Coordinates of C-alpha atoms and ligand atoms in Angstrom, one line a residue:
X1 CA -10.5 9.0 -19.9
X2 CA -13.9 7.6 -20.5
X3 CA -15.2 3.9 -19.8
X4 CA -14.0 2.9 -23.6
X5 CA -10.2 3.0 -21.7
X6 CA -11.5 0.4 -19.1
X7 CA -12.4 -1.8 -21.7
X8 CA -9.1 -1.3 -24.0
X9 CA -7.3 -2.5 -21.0
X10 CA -10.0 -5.4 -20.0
X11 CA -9.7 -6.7 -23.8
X12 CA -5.4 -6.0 -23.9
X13 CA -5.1 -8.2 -21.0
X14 CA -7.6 -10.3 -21.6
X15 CA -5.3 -11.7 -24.9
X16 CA -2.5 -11.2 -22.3
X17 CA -4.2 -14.0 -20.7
X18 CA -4.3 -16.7 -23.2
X19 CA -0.7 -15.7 -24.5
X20 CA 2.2 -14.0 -23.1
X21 CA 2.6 -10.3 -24.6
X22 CA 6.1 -9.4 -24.8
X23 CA 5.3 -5.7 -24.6
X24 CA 3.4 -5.6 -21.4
X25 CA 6.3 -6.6 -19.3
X26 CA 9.1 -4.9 -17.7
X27 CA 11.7 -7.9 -16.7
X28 CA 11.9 -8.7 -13.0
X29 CA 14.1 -10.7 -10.8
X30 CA 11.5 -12.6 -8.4
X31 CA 13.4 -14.9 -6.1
X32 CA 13.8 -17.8 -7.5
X33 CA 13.0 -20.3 -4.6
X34 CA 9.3 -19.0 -4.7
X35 CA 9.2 -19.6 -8.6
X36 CA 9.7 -23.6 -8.3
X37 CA 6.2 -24.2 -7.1
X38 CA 4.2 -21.4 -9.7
X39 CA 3.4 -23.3 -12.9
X40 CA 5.0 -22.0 -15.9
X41 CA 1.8 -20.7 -17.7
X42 CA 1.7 -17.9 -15.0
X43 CA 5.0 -17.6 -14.6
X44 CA 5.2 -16.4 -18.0
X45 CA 2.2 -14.2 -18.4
X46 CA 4.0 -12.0 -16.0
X47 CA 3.3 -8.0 -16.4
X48 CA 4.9 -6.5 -13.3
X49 CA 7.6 -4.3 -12.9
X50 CA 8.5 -4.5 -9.6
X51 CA 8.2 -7.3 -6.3
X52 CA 6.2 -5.9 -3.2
X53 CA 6.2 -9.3 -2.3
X54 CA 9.7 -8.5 -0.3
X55 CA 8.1 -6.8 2.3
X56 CA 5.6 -9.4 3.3
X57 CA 5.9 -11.0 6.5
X58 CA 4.3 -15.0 7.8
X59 CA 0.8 -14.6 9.1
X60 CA -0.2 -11.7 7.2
X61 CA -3.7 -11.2 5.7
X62 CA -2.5 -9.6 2.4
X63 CA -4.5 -8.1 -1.2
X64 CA -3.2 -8.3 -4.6
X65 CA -4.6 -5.4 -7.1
X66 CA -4.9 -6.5 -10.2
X67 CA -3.8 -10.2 -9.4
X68 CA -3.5 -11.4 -13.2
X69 CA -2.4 -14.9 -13.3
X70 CA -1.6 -15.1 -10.2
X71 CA 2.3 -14.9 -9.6
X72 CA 2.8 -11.8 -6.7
X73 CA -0.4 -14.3 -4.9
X74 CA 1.7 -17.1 -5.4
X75 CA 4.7 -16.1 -4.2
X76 CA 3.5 -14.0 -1.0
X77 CA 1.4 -17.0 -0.4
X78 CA 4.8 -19.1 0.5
X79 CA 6.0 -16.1 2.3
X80 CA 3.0 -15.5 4.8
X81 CA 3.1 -19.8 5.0
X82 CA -0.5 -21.4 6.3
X83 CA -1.6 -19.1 8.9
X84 CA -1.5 -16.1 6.4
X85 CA -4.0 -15.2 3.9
X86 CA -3.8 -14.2 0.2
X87 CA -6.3 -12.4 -1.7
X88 CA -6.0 -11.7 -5.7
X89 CA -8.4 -9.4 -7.3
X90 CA -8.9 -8.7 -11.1
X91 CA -12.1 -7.5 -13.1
X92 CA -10.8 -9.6 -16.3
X93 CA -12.4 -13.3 -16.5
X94 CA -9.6 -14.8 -18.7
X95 CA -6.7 -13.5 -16.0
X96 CA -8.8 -15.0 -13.2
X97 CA -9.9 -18.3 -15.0
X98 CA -5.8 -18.4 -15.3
X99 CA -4.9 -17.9 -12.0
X100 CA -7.6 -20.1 -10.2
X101 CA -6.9 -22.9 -12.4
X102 CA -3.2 -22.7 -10.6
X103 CA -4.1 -22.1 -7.3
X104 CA -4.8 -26.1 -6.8
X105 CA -1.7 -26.5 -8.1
X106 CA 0.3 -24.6 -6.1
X107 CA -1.8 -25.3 -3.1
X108 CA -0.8 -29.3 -3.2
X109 CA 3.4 -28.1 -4.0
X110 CA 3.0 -26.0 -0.9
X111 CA 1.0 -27.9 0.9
X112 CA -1.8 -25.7 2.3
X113 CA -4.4 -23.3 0.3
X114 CA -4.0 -20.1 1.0
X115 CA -5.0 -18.3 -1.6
X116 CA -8.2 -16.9 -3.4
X117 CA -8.8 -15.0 -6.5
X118 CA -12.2 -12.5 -6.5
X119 CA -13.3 -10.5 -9.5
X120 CA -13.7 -6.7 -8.7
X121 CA -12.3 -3.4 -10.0
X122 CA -9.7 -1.7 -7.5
X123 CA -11.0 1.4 -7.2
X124 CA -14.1 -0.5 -6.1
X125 CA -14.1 -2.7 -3.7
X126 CA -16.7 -3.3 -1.6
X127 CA -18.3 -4.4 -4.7
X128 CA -17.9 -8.4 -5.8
X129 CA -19.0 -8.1 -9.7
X130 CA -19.6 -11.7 -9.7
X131 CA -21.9 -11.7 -7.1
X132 CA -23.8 -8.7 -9.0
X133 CA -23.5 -10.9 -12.2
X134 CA -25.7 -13.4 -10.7
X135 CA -28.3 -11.1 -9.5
X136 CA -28.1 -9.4 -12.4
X137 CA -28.9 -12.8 -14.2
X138 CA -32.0 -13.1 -12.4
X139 CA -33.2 -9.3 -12.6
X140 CA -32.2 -8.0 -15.9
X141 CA -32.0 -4.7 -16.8
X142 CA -34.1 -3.8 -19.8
X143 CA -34.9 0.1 -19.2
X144 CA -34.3 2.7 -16.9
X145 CA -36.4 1.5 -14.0
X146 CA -34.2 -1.9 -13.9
X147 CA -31.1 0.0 -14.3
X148 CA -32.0 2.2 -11.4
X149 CA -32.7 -0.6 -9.4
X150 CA -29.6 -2.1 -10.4
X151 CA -27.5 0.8 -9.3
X152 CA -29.4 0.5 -5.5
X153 CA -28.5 -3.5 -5.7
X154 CA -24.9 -2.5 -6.2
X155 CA -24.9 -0.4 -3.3
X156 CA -26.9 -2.7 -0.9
X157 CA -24.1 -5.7 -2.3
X158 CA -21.1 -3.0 -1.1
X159 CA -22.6 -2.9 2.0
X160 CA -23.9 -6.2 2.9
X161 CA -21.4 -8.6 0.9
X162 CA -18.4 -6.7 0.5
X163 CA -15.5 -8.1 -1.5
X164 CA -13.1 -6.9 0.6
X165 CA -14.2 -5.9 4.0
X166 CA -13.0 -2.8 5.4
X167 CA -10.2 -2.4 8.5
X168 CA -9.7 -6.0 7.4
X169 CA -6.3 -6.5 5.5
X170 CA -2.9 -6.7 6.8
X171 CA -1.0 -5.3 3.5
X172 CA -2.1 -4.3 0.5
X173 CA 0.0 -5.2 -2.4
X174 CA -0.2 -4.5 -6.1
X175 CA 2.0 -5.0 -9.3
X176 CA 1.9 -2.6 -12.1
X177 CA -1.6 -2.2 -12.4
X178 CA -2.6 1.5 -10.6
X179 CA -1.6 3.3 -13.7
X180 CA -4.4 1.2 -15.6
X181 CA -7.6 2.9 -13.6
X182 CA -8.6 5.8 -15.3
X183 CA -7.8 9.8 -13.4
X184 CA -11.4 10.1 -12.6
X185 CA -11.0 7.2 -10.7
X186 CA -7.8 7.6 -9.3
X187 CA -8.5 9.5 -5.8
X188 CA -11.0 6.3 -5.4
X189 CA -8.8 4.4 -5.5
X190 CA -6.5 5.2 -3.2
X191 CA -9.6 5.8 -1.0
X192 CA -10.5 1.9 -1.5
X193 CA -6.7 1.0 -0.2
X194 CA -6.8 2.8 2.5
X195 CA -10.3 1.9 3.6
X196 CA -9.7 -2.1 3.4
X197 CA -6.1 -1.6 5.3
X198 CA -6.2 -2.0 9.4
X199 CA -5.4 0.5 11.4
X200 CA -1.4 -0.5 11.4
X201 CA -1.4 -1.7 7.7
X202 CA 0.6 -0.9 4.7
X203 CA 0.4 -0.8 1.1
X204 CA 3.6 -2.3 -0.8
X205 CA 2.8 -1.1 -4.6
X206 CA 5.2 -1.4 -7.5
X207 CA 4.1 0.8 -10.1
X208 CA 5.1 2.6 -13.4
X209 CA 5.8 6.6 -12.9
X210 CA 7.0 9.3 -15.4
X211 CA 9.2 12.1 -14.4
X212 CA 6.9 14.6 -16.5
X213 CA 3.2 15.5 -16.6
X214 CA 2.3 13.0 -19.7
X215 CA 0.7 15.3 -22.1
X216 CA -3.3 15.0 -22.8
X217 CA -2.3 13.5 -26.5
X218 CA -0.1 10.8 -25.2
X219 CA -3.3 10.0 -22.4
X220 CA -5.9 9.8 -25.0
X221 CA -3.8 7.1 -27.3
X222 CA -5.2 3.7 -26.2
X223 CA -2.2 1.5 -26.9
X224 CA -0.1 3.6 -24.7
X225 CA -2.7 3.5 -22.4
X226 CA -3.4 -0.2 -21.6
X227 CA 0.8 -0.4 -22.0
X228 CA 0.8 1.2 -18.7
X229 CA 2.1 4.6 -19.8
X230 CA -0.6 7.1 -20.4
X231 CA -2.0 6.6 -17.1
X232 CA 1.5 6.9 -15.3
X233 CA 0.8 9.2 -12.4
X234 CA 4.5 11.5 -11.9
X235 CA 6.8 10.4 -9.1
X236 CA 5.6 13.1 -7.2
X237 CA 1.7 13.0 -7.7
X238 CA 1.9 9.0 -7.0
X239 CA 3.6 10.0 -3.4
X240 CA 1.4 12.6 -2.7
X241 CA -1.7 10.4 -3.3
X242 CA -0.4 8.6 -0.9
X243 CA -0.5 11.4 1.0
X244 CA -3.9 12.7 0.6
X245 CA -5.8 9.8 0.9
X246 CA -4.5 9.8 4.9
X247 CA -1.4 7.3 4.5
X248 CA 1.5 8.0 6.5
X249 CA 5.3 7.3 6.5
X250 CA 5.5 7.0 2.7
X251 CA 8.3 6.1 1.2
X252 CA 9.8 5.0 -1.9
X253 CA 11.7 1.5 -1.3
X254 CA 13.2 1.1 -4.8
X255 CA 13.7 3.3 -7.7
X256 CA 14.8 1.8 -11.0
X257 CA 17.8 3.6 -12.3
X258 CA 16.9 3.3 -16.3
X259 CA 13.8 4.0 -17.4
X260 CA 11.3 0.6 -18.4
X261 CA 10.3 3.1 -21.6
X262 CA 11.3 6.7 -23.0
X263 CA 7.8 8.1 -25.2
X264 CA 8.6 11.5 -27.0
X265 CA 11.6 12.5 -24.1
X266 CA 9.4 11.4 -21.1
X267 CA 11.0 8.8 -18.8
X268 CA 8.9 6.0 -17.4
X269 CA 10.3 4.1 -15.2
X270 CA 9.1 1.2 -12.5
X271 CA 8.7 2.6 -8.2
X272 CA 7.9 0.2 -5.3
X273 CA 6.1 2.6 -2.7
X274 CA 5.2 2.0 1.4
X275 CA 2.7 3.6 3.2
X276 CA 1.0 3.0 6.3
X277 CA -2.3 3.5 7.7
X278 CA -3.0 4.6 11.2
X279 CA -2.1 8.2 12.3
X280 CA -6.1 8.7 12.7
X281 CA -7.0 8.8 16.6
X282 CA -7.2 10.6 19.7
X283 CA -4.1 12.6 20.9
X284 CA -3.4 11.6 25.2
X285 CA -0.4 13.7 26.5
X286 CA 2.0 11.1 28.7
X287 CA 5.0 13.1 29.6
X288 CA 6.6 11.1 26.7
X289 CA 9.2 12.9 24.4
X290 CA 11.5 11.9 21.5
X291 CA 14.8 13.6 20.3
X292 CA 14.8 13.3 16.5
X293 CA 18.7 11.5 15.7
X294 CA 19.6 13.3 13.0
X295 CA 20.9 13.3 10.0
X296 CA 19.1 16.2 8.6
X297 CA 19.2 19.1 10.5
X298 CA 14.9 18.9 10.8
X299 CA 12.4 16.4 9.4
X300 CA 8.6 17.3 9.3
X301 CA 6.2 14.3 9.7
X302 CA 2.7 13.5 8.0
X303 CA 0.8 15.5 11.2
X304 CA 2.8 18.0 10.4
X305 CA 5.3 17.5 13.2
X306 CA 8.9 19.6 12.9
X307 CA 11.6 18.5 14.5
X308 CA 15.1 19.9 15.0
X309 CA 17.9 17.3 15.3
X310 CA 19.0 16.7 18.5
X311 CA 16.1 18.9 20.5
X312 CA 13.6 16.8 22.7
X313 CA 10.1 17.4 21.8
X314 CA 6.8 16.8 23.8
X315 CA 4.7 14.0 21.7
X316 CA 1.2 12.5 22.4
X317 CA 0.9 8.9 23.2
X318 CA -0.6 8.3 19.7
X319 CA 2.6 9.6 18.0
X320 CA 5.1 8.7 20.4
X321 CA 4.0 5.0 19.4
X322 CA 4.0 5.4 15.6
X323 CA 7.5 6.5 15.8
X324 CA 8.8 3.4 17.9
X325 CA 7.6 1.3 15.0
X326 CA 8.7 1.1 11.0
X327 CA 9.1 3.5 9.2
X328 CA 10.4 6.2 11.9
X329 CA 11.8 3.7 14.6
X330 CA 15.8 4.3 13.4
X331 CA 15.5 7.9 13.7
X332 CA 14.4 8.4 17.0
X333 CA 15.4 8.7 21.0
X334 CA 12.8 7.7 23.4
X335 CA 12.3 9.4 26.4
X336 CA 9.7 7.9 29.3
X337 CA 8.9 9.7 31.5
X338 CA 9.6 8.4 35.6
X339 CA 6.7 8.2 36.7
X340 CA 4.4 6.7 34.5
X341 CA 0.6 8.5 33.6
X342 CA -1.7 6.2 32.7
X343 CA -3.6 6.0 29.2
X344 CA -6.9 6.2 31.0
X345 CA -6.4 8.8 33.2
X346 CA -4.4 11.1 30.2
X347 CA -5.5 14.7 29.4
X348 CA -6.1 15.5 25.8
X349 CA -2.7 16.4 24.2
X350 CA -2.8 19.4 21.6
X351 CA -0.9 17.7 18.6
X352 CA -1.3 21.1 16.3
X353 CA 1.9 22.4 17.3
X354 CA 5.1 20.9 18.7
X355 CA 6.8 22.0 21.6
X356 CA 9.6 21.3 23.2
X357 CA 9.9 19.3 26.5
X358 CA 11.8 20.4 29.0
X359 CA 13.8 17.6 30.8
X360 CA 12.0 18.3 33.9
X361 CA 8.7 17.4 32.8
X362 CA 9.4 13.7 31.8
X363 CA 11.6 13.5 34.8
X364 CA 9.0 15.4 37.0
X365 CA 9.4 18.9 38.6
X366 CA 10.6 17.6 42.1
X367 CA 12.9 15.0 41.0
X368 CA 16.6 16.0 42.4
X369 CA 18.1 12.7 42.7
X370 CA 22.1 12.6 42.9
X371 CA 23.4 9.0 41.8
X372 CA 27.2 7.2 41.9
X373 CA 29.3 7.3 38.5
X374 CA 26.8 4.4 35.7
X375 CA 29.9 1.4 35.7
X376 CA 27.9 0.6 32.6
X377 CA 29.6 3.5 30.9
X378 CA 32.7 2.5 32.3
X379 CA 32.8 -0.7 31.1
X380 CA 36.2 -1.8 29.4
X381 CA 37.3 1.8 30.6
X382 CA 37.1 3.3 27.0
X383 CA 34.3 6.2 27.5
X384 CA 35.7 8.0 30.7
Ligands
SAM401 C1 -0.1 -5.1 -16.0 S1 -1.1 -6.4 -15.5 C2 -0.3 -6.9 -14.0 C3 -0.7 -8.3 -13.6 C4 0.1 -8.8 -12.3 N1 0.0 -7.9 -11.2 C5 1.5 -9.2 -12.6 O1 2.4 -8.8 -11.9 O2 1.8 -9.9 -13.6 C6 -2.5 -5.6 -15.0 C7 -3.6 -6.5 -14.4 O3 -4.6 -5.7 -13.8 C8 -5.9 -5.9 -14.2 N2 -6.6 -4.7 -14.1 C9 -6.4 -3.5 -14.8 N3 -7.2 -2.5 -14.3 C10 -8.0 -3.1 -13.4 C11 -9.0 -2.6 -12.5 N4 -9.4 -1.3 -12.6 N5 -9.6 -3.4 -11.6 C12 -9.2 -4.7 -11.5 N6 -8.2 -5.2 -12.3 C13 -7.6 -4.4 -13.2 C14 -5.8 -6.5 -15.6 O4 -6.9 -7.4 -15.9 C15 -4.4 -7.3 -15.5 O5 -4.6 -8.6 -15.0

């Protein structure tokens, strides 16, 4: 798709700004106790299909893609309360004039401001376009040499004033909008998530996907395209960009029954997606294991882990921690080892295979303790 799509969507939901457009929205149920503070105006202009605000907790730092008027800002700003921190982005004026007007509004309901709307495309940014518009203003480009030294100013505005700064963001949420950036621009995009998440972040995204390939035809038709279909990625390929921009633990948390729109047999339908970031990092070797709980007979990880049910494997420190928190946390045993070997004095732990652990090794290879009967287990005198 070429730079013409960009500006199909720009203009679709620019109108989409001034007017609600009946044919940009897939209905949603947002919990109505949030909706009592958010203006009607932006209530209305609502074109989500899904609510990633669920998984937010208080006191997180969080990014909207594609903020529009403002409503998934709105209502994760009540959620993460006055010590939290809610970002909106959008690269269309009208949308953002829209939302900030609200923001006071809601603001003085709620009482605290938490929330801020910033103009920037999603699968760029480091770069704040309104920051760029004013030097742009004072150094106009009139032939190549300016736009050269344009491009340069870009770069040195990504680096030195970055919209959103990278490791910096707690969650990173977004409402329908991923299908709008155009393929080439796609594997940036999920780049750009990943980059501004902290190490221990997730992305919450409710988006459109199709069950089939959408066919180059259906792509190229403008109308389909800014109606969030023609840049639908497949159920699969929007997991597995997950996957190959370096998230891990990705899951789909809902999965709408019906399809939101059938076009010429394909289904497109509306998916809320987790992911984490944070399997990056050193491997340390601890004694630690795990024994995976079951209920498939194996389960193979993002680092490419396998794991029998049942069977105690050797893990480093780095993975042994991932899995004690969400997503895994439910499917594991822990296993400590006795005597405990400190993180700084650890050896390197080869994390390209797994291996089993042997009992002995997280128990240690002298230990021949005999103990009493645990009353614990005994307790009520059901188990023995
Ligand atoms: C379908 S609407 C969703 C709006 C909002 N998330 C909601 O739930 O109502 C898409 C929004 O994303 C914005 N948008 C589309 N492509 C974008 C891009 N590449 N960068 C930034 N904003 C974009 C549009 O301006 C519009 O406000």
């Amino acid at each position: 798709m070429s730079h013409h799509t960009e500006t199909i969507v720009r203009e679709r939901y620019a109108a989409g700004a001034k007017e609600r457009a009946d044919k940009l929205c897939c209905p949603v149920n947002y919990e109505s106790e949030y909706l009592k503070v958010i203006p009607q105006e932006v209530v209305e202009r609502d074109y989500g299909c899904g609510d990633p605000t669920r998984c937010l907790r208080k006191d997180d730092i969080v990014v909207d893609l594609g903020s529009g008027t403002g409503k998934i800002c709105f209502i994760a700003a009540q959620i993460v309360g006055p010590k939290g921190t809610v970002i909106g982005v959008d690269m269309t004026d009208e949308m953002l004039e829209v939302a900030r007007r609200n923001a006071p509004i809601v603001a003085e309901r709620v009482g605290y401001a938490n929330v801020e709307f910033r103009k920037g495309r999603i699968q760029d940014l480091a770069l704040d376009l309104e920051l760029l518009d004013r030097q742009l203003k004072r150094n106009p480009i009139t032939d190549a040499a300016s736009f050269l030294a344009a491009d340069g100013l870009a770069e040195e505005l990504r680096i030195k004033h970055p919209l959103i700064p990278t490791d910096s963001v707690d969650v990173v949420v977004s409402n329908c909008v991923l299908n709008l950036v155009e393929p080439k621009s796609k594997r940036l995009l999920f780049e750009e998530i990943f980059r501004v998440l902290k190490k221990g972040g997730r992305a919450v995204i409710s988006d459109i996907v199709s069950d089939e390939e959408v066919p180059e035809e259906m792509q190229n038709d403008p109308e389909l395209w800014s109606g969030c279909i023609s840049g639908a990625l497949t159920e699969e390929g929007f997991l597995a960009a997950f996957e190959n921009a370096a998230f891990y633990g990705i899951q789909i948390l809902t999965r709408d029954v019906d399809p939101w729109r059938t076009v010429e047999g394909i289904e497109f339908r509306s998916v809320t997606i987790e992911a984490f970031k944070g399997k990056q990092g050193a491997c340390f070797e601890r004694n630690q294991a795990v024994i995976y709980r079951g209920p498939f007979k194996e389960v193979l990880d993002d680092d490419d882990h396998r794991m029998e049910r049942g069977k105690r494997y050797a893990v480093c420190d780095k993975t042994y921690n991932l899995y004690k928190k969400a997503p895994y946390q439910e499917f594991f045993e822990f296993v400590d080892p006795i005597v405990d070997a400190p993180l700084a004095e650890a050896k390197p732990f080869d994390c390209s295979r797994t291996s089993l652990r042997h009992p002995k090794e997280t128990k240690g290879h002298d230990y021949d303790v005999t103990t009493e009967a645990n009353n614990k287990c005994c307790d009520g005198g059901s188990c023995c």
